[in-house]
PDB file of C-alpha atoms and ligand atoms in Angstrom:
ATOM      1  CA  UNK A  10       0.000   0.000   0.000  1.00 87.00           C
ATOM      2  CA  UNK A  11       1.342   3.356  -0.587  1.00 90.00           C
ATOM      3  CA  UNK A  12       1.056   5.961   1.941  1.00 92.00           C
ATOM      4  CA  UNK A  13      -0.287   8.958   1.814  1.00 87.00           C
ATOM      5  CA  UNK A  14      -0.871  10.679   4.874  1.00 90.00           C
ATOM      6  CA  UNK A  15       1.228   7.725   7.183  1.00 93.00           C
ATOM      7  CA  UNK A  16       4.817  10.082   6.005  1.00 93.00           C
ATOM      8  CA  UNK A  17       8.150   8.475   6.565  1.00 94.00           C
ATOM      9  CA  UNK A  18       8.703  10.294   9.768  1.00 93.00           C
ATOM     10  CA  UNK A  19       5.162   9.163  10.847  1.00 94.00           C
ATOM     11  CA  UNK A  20       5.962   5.730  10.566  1.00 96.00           C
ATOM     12  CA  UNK A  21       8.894   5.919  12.233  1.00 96.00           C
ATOM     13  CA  UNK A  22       7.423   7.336  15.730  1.00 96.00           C
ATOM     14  CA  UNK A  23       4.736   4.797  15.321  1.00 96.00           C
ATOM     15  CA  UNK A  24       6.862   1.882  14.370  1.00 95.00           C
ATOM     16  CA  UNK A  25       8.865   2.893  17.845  1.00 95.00           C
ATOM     17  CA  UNK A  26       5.677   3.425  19.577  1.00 94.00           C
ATOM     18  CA  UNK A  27       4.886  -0.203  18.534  1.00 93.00           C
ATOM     19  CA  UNK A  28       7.770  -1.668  20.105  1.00 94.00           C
ATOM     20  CA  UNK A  29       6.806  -0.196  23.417  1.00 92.00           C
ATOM     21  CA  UNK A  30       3.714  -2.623  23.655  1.00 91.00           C
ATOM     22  CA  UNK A  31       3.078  -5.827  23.583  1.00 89.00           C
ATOM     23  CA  UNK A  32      -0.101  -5.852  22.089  1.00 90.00           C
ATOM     24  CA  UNK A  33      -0.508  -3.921  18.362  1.00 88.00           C
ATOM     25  CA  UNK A  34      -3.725  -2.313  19.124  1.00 92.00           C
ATOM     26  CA  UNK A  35      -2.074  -0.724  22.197  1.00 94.00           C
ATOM     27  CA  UNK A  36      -0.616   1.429  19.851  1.00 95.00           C
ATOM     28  CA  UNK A  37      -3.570   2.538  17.889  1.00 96.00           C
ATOM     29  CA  UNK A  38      -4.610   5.238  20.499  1.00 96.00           C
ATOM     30  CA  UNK A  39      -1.090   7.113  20.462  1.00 96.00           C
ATOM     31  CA  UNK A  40      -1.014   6.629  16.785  1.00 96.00           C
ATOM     32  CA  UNK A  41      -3.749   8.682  16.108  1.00 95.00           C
ATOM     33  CA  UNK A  42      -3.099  11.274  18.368  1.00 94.00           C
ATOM     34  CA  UNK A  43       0.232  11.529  15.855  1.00 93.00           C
ATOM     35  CA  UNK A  44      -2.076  11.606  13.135  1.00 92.00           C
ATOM     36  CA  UNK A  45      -4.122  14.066  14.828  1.00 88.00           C
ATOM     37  CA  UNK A  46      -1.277  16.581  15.866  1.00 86.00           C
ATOM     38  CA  UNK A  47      -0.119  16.378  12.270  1.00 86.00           C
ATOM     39  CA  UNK A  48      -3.386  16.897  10.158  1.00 81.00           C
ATOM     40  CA  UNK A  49      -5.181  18.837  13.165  1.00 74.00           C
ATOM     41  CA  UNK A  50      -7.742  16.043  12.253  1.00 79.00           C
ATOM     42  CA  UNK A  51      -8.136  12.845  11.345  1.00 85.00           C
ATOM     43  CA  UNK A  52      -8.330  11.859   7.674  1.00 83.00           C
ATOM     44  CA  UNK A  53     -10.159   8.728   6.871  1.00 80.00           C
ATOM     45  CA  UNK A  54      -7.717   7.843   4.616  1.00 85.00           C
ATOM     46  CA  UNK A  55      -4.944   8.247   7.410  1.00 91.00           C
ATOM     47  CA  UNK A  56      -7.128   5.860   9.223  1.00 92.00           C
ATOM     48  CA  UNK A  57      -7.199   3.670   6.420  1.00 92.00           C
ATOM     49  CA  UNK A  58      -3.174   3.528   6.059  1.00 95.00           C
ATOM     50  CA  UNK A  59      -2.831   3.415   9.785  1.00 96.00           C
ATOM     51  CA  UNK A  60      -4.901  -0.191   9.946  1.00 96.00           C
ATOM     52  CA  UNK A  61      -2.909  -1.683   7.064  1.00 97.00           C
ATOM     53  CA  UNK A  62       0.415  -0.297   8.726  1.00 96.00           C
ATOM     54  CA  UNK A  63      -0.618  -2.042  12.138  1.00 96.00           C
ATOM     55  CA  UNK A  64      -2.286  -4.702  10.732  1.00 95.00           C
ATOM     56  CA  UNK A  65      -5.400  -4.206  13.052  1.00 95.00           C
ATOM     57  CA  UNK A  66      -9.356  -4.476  11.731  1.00 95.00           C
ATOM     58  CA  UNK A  67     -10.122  -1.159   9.753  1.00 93.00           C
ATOM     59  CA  UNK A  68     -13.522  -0.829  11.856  1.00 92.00           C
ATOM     60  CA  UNK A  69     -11.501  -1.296  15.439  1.00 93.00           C
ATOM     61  CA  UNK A  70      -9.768   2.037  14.596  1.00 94.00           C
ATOM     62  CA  UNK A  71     -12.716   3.919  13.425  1.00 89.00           C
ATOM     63  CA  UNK A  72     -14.228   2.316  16.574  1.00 89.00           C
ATOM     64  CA  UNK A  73     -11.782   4.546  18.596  1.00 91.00           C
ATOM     65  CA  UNK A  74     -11.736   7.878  16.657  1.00 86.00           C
ATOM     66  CA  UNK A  75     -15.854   7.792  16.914  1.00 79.00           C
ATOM     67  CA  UNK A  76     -15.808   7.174  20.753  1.00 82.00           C
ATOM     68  CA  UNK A  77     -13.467   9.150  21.792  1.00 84.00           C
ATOM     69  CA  UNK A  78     -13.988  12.784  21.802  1.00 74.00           C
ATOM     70  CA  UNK A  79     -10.777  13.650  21.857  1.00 82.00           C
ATOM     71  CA  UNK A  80     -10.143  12.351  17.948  1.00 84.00           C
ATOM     72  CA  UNK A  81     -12.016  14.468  15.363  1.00 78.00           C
ATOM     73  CA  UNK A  82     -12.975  12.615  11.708  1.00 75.00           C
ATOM     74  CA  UNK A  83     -12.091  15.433   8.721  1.00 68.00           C
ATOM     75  CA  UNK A  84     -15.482  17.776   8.375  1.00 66.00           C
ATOM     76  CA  UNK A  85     -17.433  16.059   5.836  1.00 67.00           C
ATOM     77  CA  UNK A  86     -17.349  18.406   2.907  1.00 79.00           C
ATOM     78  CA  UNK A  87     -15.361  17.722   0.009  1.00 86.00           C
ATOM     79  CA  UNK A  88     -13.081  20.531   0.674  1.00 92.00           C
ATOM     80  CA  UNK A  89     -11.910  21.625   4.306  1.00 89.00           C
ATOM     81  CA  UNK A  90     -10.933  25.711   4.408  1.00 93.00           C
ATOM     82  CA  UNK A  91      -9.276  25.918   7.528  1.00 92.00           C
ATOM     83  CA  UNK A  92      -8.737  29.543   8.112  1.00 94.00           C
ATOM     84  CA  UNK A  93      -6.620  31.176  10.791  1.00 93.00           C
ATOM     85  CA  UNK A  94      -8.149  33.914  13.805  1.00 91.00           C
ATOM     86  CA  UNK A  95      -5.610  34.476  15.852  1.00 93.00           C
ATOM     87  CA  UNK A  96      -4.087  38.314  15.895  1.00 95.00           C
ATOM     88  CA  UNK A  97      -1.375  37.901  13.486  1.00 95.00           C
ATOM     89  CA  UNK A  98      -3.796  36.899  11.024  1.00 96.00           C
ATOM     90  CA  UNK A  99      -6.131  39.336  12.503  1.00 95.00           C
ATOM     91  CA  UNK A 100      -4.068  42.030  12.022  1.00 95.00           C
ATOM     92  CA  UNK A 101      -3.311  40.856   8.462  1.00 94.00           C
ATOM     93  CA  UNK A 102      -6.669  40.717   7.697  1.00 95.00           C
ATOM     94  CA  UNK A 103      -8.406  37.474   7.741  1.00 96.00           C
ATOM     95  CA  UNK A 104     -11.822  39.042   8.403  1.00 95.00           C
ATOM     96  CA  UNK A 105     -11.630  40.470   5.134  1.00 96.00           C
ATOM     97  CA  UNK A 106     -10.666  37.509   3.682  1.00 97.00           C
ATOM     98  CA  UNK A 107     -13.539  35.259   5.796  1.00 97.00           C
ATOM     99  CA  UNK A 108     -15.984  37.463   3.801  1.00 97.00           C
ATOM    100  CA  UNK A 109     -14.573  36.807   0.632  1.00 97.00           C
ATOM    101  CA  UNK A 110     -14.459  32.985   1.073  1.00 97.00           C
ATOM    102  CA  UNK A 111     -17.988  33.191   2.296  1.00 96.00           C
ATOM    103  CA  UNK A 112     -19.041  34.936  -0.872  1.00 97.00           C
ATOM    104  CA  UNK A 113     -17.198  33.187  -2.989  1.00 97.00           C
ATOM    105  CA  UNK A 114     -17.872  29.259  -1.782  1.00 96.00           C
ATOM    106  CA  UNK A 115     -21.596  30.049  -0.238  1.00 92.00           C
ATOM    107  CA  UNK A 116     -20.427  28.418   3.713  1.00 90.00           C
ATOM    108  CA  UNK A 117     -20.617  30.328   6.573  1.00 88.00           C
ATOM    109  CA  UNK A 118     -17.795  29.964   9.280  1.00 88.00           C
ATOM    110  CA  UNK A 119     -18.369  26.938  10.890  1.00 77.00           C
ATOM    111  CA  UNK A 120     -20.011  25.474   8.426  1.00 80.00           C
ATOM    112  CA  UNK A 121     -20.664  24.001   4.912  1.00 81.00           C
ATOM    113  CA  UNK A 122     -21.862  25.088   1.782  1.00 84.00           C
ATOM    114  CA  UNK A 123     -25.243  24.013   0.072  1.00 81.00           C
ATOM    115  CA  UNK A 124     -23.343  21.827  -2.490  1.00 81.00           C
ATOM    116  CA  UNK A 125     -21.209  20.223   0.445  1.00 80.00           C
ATOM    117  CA  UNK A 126     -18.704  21.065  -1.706  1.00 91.00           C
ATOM    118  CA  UNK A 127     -17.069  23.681   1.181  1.00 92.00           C
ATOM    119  CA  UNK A 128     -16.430  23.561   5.070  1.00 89.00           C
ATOM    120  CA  UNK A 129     -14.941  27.101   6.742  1.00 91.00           C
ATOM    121  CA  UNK A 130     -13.308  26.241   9.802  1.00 88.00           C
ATOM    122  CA  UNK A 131     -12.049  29.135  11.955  1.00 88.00           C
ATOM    123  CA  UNK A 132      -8.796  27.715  13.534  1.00 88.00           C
ATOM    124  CA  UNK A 133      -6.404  28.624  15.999  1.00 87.00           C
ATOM    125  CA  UNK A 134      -2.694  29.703  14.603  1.00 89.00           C
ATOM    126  CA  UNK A 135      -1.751  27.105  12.207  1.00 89.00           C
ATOM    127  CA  UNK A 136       2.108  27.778  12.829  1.00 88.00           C
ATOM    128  CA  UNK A 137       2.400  30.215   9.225  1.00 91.00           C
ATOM    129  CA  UNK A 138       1.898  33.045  11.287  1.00 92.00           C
ATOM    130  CA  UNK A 139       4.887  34.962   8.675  1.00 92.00           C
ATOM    131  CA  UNK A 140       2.307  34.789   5.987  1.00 93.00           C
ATOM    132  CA  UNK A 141      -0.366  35.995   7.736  1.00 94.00           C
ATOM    133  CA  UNK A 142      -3.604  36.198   7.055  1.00 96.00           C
ATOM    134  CA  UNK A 143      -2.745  32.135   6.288  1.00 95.00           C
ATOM    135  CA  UNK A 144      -5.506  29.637   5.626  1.00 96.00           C
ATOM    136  CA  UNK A 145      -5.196  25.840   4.283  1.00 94.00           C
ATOM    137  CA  UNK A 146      -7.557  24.723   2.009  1.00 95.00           C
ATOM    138  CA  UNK A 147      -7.300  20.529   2.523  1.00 89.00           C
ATOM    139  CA  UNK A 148      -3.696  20.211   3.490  1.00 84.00           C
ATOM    140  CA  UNK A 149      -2.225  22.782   0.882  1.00 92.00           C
ATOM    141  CA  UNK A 150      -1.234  26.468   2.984  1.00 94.00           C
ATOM    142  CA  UNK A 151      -1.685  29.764   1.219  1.00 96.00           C
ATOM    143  CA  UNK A 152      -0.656  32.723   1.671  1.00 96.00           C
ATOM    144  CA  UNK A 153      -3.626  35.111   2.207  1.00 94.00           C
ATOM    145  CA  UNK A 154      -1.311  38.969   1.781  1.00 94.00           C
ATOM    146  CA  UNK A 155      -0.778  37.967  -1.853  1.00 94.00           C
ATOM    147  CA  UNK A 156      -4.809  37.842  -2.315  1.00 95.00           C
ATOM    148  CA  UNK A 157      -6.405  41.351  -2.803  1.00 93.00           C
ATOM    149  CA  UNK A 158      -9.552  40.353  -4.237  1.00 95.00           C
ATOM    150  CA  UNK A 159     -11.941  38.204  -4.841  1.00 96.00           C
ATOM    151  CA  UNK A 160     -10.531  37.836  -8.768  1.00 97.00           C
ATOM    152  CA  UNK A 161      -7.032  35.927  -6.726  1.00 97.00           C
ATOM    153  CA  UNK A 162      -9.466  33.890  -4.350  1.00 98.00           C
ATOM    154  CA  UNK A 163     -11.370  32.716  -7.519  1.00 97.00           C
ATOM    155  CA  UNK A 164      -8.326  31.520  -9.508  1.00 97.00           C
ATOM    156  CA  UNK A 165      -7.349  29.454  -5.795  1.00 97.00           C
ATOM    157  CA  UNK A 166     -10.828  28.275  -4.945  1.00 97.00           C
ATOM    158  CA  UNK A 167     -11.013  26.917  -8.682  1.00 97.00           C
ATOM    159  CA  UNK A 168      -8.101  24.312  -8.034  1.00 95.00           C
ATOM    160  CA  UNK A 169     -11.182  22.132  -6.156  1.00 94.00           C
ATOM    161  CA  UNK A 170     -13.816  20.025  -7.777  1.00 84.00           C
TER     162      UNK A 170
HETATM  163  S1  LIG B  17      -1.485  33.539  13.975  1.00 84.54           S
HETATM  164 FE1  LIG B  17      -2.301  32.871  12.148  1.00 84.54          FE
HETATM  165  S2  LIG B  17      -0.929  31.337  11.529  1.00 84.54           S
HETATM  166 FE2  LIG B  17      -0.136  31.969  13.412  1.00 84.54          FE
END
């Protein structure tokens, strides 16, 4: 299987992880908190990779991620805008930009769009803070100070089916 989402460096911390139990499933919990402090979330396709790279039951790790409330699935919309509030983006104007991307993709903050097509999360700094006002739009980061209207968002937002 080729992975995706399961990087090199990934499997490496889980692999030693691993060899601290005795038991492979012991190590599905601290795996996907990994997962989960790299992606913010939890892909489905991470989950995917991470059950063939244990070798534990696909529906034992989904089992986890939907009891625990601490593990968050990726929103359900085909395309997840995560965009930054904290000041630095503040400052660099990602209110300005929040409007935009609400005009432009028909979701409101926190939620999705008609089509399902869109999810705007508002997020907490997402470690770009030198490109501020920075958003991600699935995992790929942009740079919101080279956007000045809605003509630039366009040309980005049409990069998603
Ligand atoms: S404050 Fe927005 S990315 Fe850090």
């Amino acid at each position: 299987m080729e992975y995706r989402f399961l990087t090199e460096e990934l499997q490496k911390k889980i692999k030693s992880i691993q060899n601290r139990y005795l038991a492979k499933e012991q190590a599905i919990i601290p795996s996907l908190h990994l997962i989960q402090e790299t992606y913010r979330d939890i892909p489905k396709e991470a989950v995917e990779e991470l059950s063939h790279f244990l070798q534990v039951p696909l529906a034992d790790i989904e089992g986890i991620v939907s009891f625990y409330d601490m593990f968050r699935f990726k929103k359900n919309a085909k395309n997840h805008i995560r965009l930054c509030r904290n000041l630095p983006c503040h400052l660099g104007g990602s209110r300005k930009l929040l409007k935009m991307l609400e005009k432009l993709t028909g979701a409101k903050a926190q939620g999705h769009s008609q089509d399902g097509k869109w999810y705007i999360e508002l997020v907490e700094c997402i470690g770009s803070c030198a490109i501020a006002p920075s958003f991600l739009i699935n995992y790929d980061l942009y740079d919101g100070s080279k956007i000045k209207n809605e003509e630039d968002l366009k040309k980005i937002l049409e990069k998603y089916d």
